[in-house]
XYZ file of C-alpha atoms in Angstrom:
335
model
C 3.494 -16.441 0.747
C 5.061 -18.492 3.542
C 8.015 -19.339 1.349
C 8.535 -15.703 0.489
C 8.143 -14.695 4.150
C 10.624 -17.345 5.261
C 13.030 -16.238 2.569
C 12.762 -12.620 3.659
C 13.335 -13.606 7.283
C 16.394 -15.609 6.317
C 17.793 -12.713 4.304
C 17.145 -10.311 7.170
C 18.930 -12.640 9.584
C 21.906 -12.920 7.234
C 22.125 -9.126 6.976
C 21.907 -8.839 10.758
C 24.774 -11.301 11.164
C 26.859 -9.422 8.602
C 26.200 -6.152 10.405
C 27.179 -7.720 13.738
C 30.402 -9.156 12.298
C 31.292 -5.809 10.714
C 30.896 -4.075 14.085
C 32.718 -6.528 16.346
C 35.448 -8.158 14.245
C 37.855 -5.174 14.420
C 38.064 -5.610 18.222
C 39.033 -9.287 18.322
C 42.773 -8.684 18.839
C 42.359 -6.240 21.721
C 39.713 -8.453 23.332
C 42.208 -11.332 23.217
C 44.758 -9.097 24.944
C 42.173 -7.997 27.526
C 41.159 -11.582 28.343
C 44.810 -12.611 28.503
C 45.567 -9.867 31.017
C 42.556 -10.788 33.109
C 43.261 -14.524 33.240
C 46.994 -14.807 32.647
C 46.433 -17.402 29.932
C 46.675 -16.954 26.173
C 45.036 -20.355 25.713
C 42.000 -19.454 27.863
C 41.731 -16.052 26.212
C 40.736 -17.639 22.887
C 37.804 -19.452 24.492
C 36.780 -16.398 26.502
C 36.664 -14.182 23.417
C 34.455 -16.766 21.718
C 32.151 -16.664 24.749
C 32.233 -12.864 24.643
C 31.110 -12.828 21.020
C 28.398 -15.393 21.741
C 26.997 -13.273 24.564
C 27.300 -10.136 22.448
C 25.371 -11.777 19.601
C 22.590 -12.835 21.976
C 22.359 -9.288 23.332
C 22.822 -7.552 19.980
C 19.117 -6.860 19.498
C 19.098 -4.889 22.767
C 22.267 -2.917 22.025
C 21.101 0.691 21.790
C 24.410 2.396 21.161
C 24.461 4.280 24.462
C 28.129 3.314 24.680
C 30.624 2.574 21.929
C 30.823 -0.943 20.524
C 34.335 -1.173 21.967
C 33.155 -0.323 25.495
C 30.166 -2.659 25.163
C 32.410 -5.574 24.138
C 34.964 -4.914 26.878
C 32.121 -4.824 29.397
C 30.934 -8.244 28.245
C 34.493 -9.634 28.075
C 35.249 -8.452 31.618
C 32.149 -10.185 32.956
C 33.046 -13.344 31.044
C 36.538 -13.312 32.580
C 35.266 -12.616 36.091
C 32.849 -15.529 35.802
C 35.668 -17.790 34.641
C 38.042 -16.643 37.380
C 35.446 -16.931 40.126
C 35.071 -20.582 39.209
C 38.741 -21.350 39.785
C 40.444 -22.213 43.047
C 43.848 -21.369 41.602
C 44.951 -18.937 38.948
C 47.860 -19.050 36.491
C 51.022 -17.262 37.568
C 54.201 -16.586 35.609
C 57.096 -18.979 36.185
C 59.636 -18.001 38.835
C 57.506 -15.491 40.731
C 56.610 -15.761 44.429
C 53.075 -16.462 45.593
C 50.747 -13.550 46.232
C 49.647 -12.534 49.695
C 45.895 -12.763 50.462
C 44.259 -9.409 50.915
C 41.434 -8.723 53.341
C 38.126 -9.206 51.622
C 39.565 -10.861 48.527
C 41.004 -14.304 47.893
C 44.322 -13.881 46.186
C 45.564 -16.466 43.723
C 48.054 -19.125 44.675
C 50.517 -21.157 42.642
C 49.162 -23.229 39.810
C 49.495 -26.994 40.009
C 51.214 -28.457 36.947
C 52.715 -26.634 33.993
C 49.709 -24.835 32.507
C 50.554 -21.587 34.272
C 54.042 -21.626 32.787
C 52.972 -21.148 29.182
C 54.199 -17.711 28.139
C 51.927 -15.118 26.608
C 52.777 -13.245 23.457
C 53.720 -9.586 23.640
C 54.239 -7.255 20.728
C 57.557 -7.796 18.865
C 60.525 -6.053 20.475
C 60.587 -2.381 19.609
C 57.225 -2.542 17.839
C 54.775 -2.391 20.739
C 51.410 -0.803 19.996
C 49.792 -2.129 23.186
C 47.591 0.476 24.936
C 49.000 -0.905 28.192
C 52.162 1.077 27.461
C 50.583 3.887 29.470
C 50.874 1.609 32.493
C 54.218 -0.088 31.971
C 56.072 3.136 31.262
C 55.326 4.398 34.773
C 58.235 3.553 37.054
C 56.097 2.555 40.033
C 54.251 -0.138 38.034
C 56.768 -1.093 35.352
C 56.125 -4.816 35.496
C 52.450 -4.493 36.384
C 50.910 -6.361 33.487
C 53.424 -9.176 33.752
C 52.482 -10.024 37.330
C 49.020 -8.513 37.687
C 47.179 -11.856 37.803
C 49.526 -13.130 40.497
C 49.181 -10.240 42.907
C 45.558 -9.215 42.506
C 42.143 -10.754 42.975
C 39.933 -10.916 39.849
C 37.950 -7.792 40.783
C 41.097 -5.846 41.612
C 42.732 -6.673 38.305
C 39.507 -5.756 36.487
C 39.513 -2.343 38.176
C 43.192 -1.741 37.419
C 42.957 -2.773 33.764
C 39.717 -0.907 33.086
C 40.926 2.275 34.786
C 44.650 2.436 33.976
C 44.732 0.673 30.622
C 41.324 1.346 29.063
C 40.800 4.695 30.860
C 37.266 3.960 32.040
C 35.725 6.342 34.588
C 35.210 5.060 38.118
C 31.430 5.266 37.803
C 31.517 3.091 34.642
C 33.593 0.467 36.454
C 31.292 0.648 39.478
C 28.250 0.026 37.276
C 29.918 -2.958 35.638
C 30.993 -4.529 38.947
C 27.772 -3.682 40.777
C 29.509 -1.590 43.414
C 30.067 2.060 44.343
C 32.517 4.596 42.976
C 34.223 4.846 46.376
C 34.692 1.064 46.441
C 36.287 1.247 42.982
C 38.701 3.951 44.156
C 39.534 1.859 47.223
C 40.248 -1.272 45.144
C 42.331 0.794 42.728
C 44.449 2.242 45.567
C 45.035 -1.219 47.054
C 45.879 -2.690 43.657
C 48.380 0.061 42.866
C 49.942 -0.258 46.312
C 50.393 -4.010 45.870
C 51.897 -3.636 42.432
C 54.268 -0.923 43.602
C 55.783 -3.534 45.911
C 55.487 -6.491 43.534
C 58.522 -8.268 42.139
C 61.088 -5.606 43.055
C 64.173 -5.759 40.845
C 67.441 -6.474 42.668
C 69.814 -3.548 43.085
C 71.811 -2.917 39.961
C 69.578 -5.236 37.909
C 68.390 -2.638 35.429
C 69.803 -2.774 31.932
C 69.545 0.095 29.481
C 68.005 -0.392 26.043
C 71.312 -0.089 24.192
C 72.980 -2.819 26.262
C 69.865 -4.990 26.082
C 69.818 -4.838 22.286
C 73.545 -5.553 22.136
C 73.231 -8.607 24.404
C 70.275 -9.936 22.421
C 72.137 -9.435 19.151
C 75.207 -11.240 20.498
C 73.071 -14.084 21.857
C 71.422 -14.616 18.475
C 74.718 -14.326 16.587
C 76.420 -16.844 18.892
C 73.729 -19.430 18.237
C 73.592 -18.802 14.499
C 77.388 -19.042 14.086
C 77.884 -21.810 16.644
C 80.231 -19.728 18.819
C 79.871 -21.320 22.264
C 82.591 -19.134 23.811
C 80.871 -15.937 22.660
C 77.602 -17.066 24.207
C 79.239 -18.071 27.491
C 80.757 -14.584 27.779
C 77.200 -13.208 28.019
C 76.343 -15.317 31.083
C 76.575 -14.357 34.732
C 78.373 -16.579 37.251
C 75.061 -18.056 38.427
C 73.137 -18.217 35.158
C 70.507 -20.961 35.121
C 69.234 -22.686 31.981
C 66.041 -24.748 32.209
C 64.449 -26.838 29.486
C 60.739 -27.598 29.693
C 58.901 -29.885 29.735
C 62.024 -32.096 29.936
C 62.877 -30.590 33.326
C 66.612 -30.342 32.547
C 68.430 -27.705 34.606
C 71.943 -26.409 33.960
C 73.663 -24.280 36.603
C 76.457 -21.896 35.744
C 78.485 -21.177 32.594
C 80.511 -24.406 32.702
C 77.490 -26.722 32.658
C 75.782 -24.619 30.011
C 78.928 -24.593 27.835
C 79.259 -28.392 28.006
C 75.654 -28.748 26.909
C 75.983 -26.239 24.064
C 79.025 -28.059 22.658
C 76.666 -30.912 21.757
C 73.526 -28.857 21.038
C 72.368 -29.666 17.469
C 71.038 -26.143 16.937
C 74.397 -24.390 17.491
C 75.536 -23.049 14.119
C 72.502 -24.585 12.390
C 69.727 -22.193 13.352
C 67.995 -18.896 12.743
C 66.735 -16.694 15.591
C 63.539 -14.615 15.408
C 63.058 -12.086 18.252
C 59.916 -12.106 20.375
C 58.714 -10.934 23.771
C 56.993 -13.180 26.341
C 55.413 -11.905 29.559
C 57.497 -8.746 29.251
C 60.788 -10.605 28.762
C 62.846 -10.802 25.573
C 63.427 -14.034 23.763
C 63.718 -15.816 20.442
C 61.947 -18.348 18.329
C 64.731 -20.770 17.414
C 64.554 -22.480 14.024
C 66.866 -25.447 13.305
C 68.092 -26.212 9.802
C 66.556 -29.379 8.321
C 68.302 -31.760 5.862
C 66.341 -30.082 3.062
C 67.802 -26.683 3.900
C 64.728 -25.011 5.359
C 64.560 -23.984 9.008
C 61.944 -25.649 11.195
C 60.491 -24.528 14.535
C 62.712 -25.892 17.304
C 62.417 -24.105 20.664
C 61.270 -20.850 22.245
C 64.048 -19.239 24.339
C 62.888 -16.753 26.982
C 65.651 -14.707 28.622
C 66.129 -12.797 31.852
C 68.779 -10.101 31.375
C 70.201 -7.867 34.108
C 72.971 -5.330 34.245
C 75.392 -8.190 34.952
C 74.444 -10.178 31.883
C 72.217 -13.082 30.924
C 70.852 -14.421 34.203
C 68.308 -17.022 33.129
C 67.460 -18.963 29.965
C 64.139 -20.801 29.724
C 64.037 -23.169 26.753
C 60.476 -24.171 25.900
C 60.301 -27.240 23.693
C 56.571 -27.014 22.935
C 56.511 -26.189 19.211
C 52.816 -25.286 19.421
C 53.952 -22.073 21.127
C 55.207 -20.780 17.773
C 51.557 -20.326 16.790
C 50.873 -18.503 20.060
C 53.569 -15.987 19.157
C 52.335 -15.642 15.586
C 55.500 -17.248 14.204
C 55.584 -19.579 11.189
C 56.539 -23.202 11.659
C 59.206 -23.012 8.956
C 61.546 -20.424 7.443
C 62.989 -20.572 3.943
C 66.614 -21.606 3.640
C 67.652 -18.162 2.430
C 66.033 -16.380 5.377
C 68.301 -13.706 6.834
């Protein structure tokens, strides 16, 4: 009897695990995005989602379905992120952005020591975004909100903004999660929106329309693939900066960049795959190998203004290709 009982218990546990996996697996991608927004780190997001699922599994027996599975998981993920952020003295910030100003009652993040905060996060491919955060970034007063949110807001502020403006939670739901009042949630939301409205203002005349942006990106890719240094230089502004990391090489202005490109082994021997990192366009650059296939080479992240290509960040960490969901090699006949 004991053997049969143990066997039945084992079967029941296996069914319970299958049921849990069936319920939660469809939300993994959006939980990764949520944790990335909260922490500013794609690398940390993976670990935080694992912790979210572990906590969800432990609490699964008590889940009564009073909220949707999606809301339940986001509630757990938010708490996991807040716990992680509360344990940090410093938070990741995007490269090239100024430090945040402390706000009364909250400790705002400062610059990150080292290079960990400079790893870009993957966005949806250019022109193919299905991110629910589009409802935020399409509003003019917060157009770059999700790119800089972790820099300008405390952990609780960013939680309120993301839950309310991205996931459309009601104020009372957020208040229950954070253990505060609805009026406090509204107050944090107002302060967060006010900060973001003033965050990272674009210089006058810096906007570039979609048609010109696509043209510049197409010309950038074509110049690299055909090895046309002059065509690429024509896209640059007078003060374009090119930085290579982690090497730390910096090139200032079209002349220096042109001299470097004349000896760049990828010029005319590469394929360019478009991507988007932290809200900025870029490319995965694949260099032709002796065997004819194209191998992961660098990630180029671009800053483009109405005047042209203002900044090129060349990231030499090939592991980032996995972060962006790109293969490590392309076939020789790839177009």
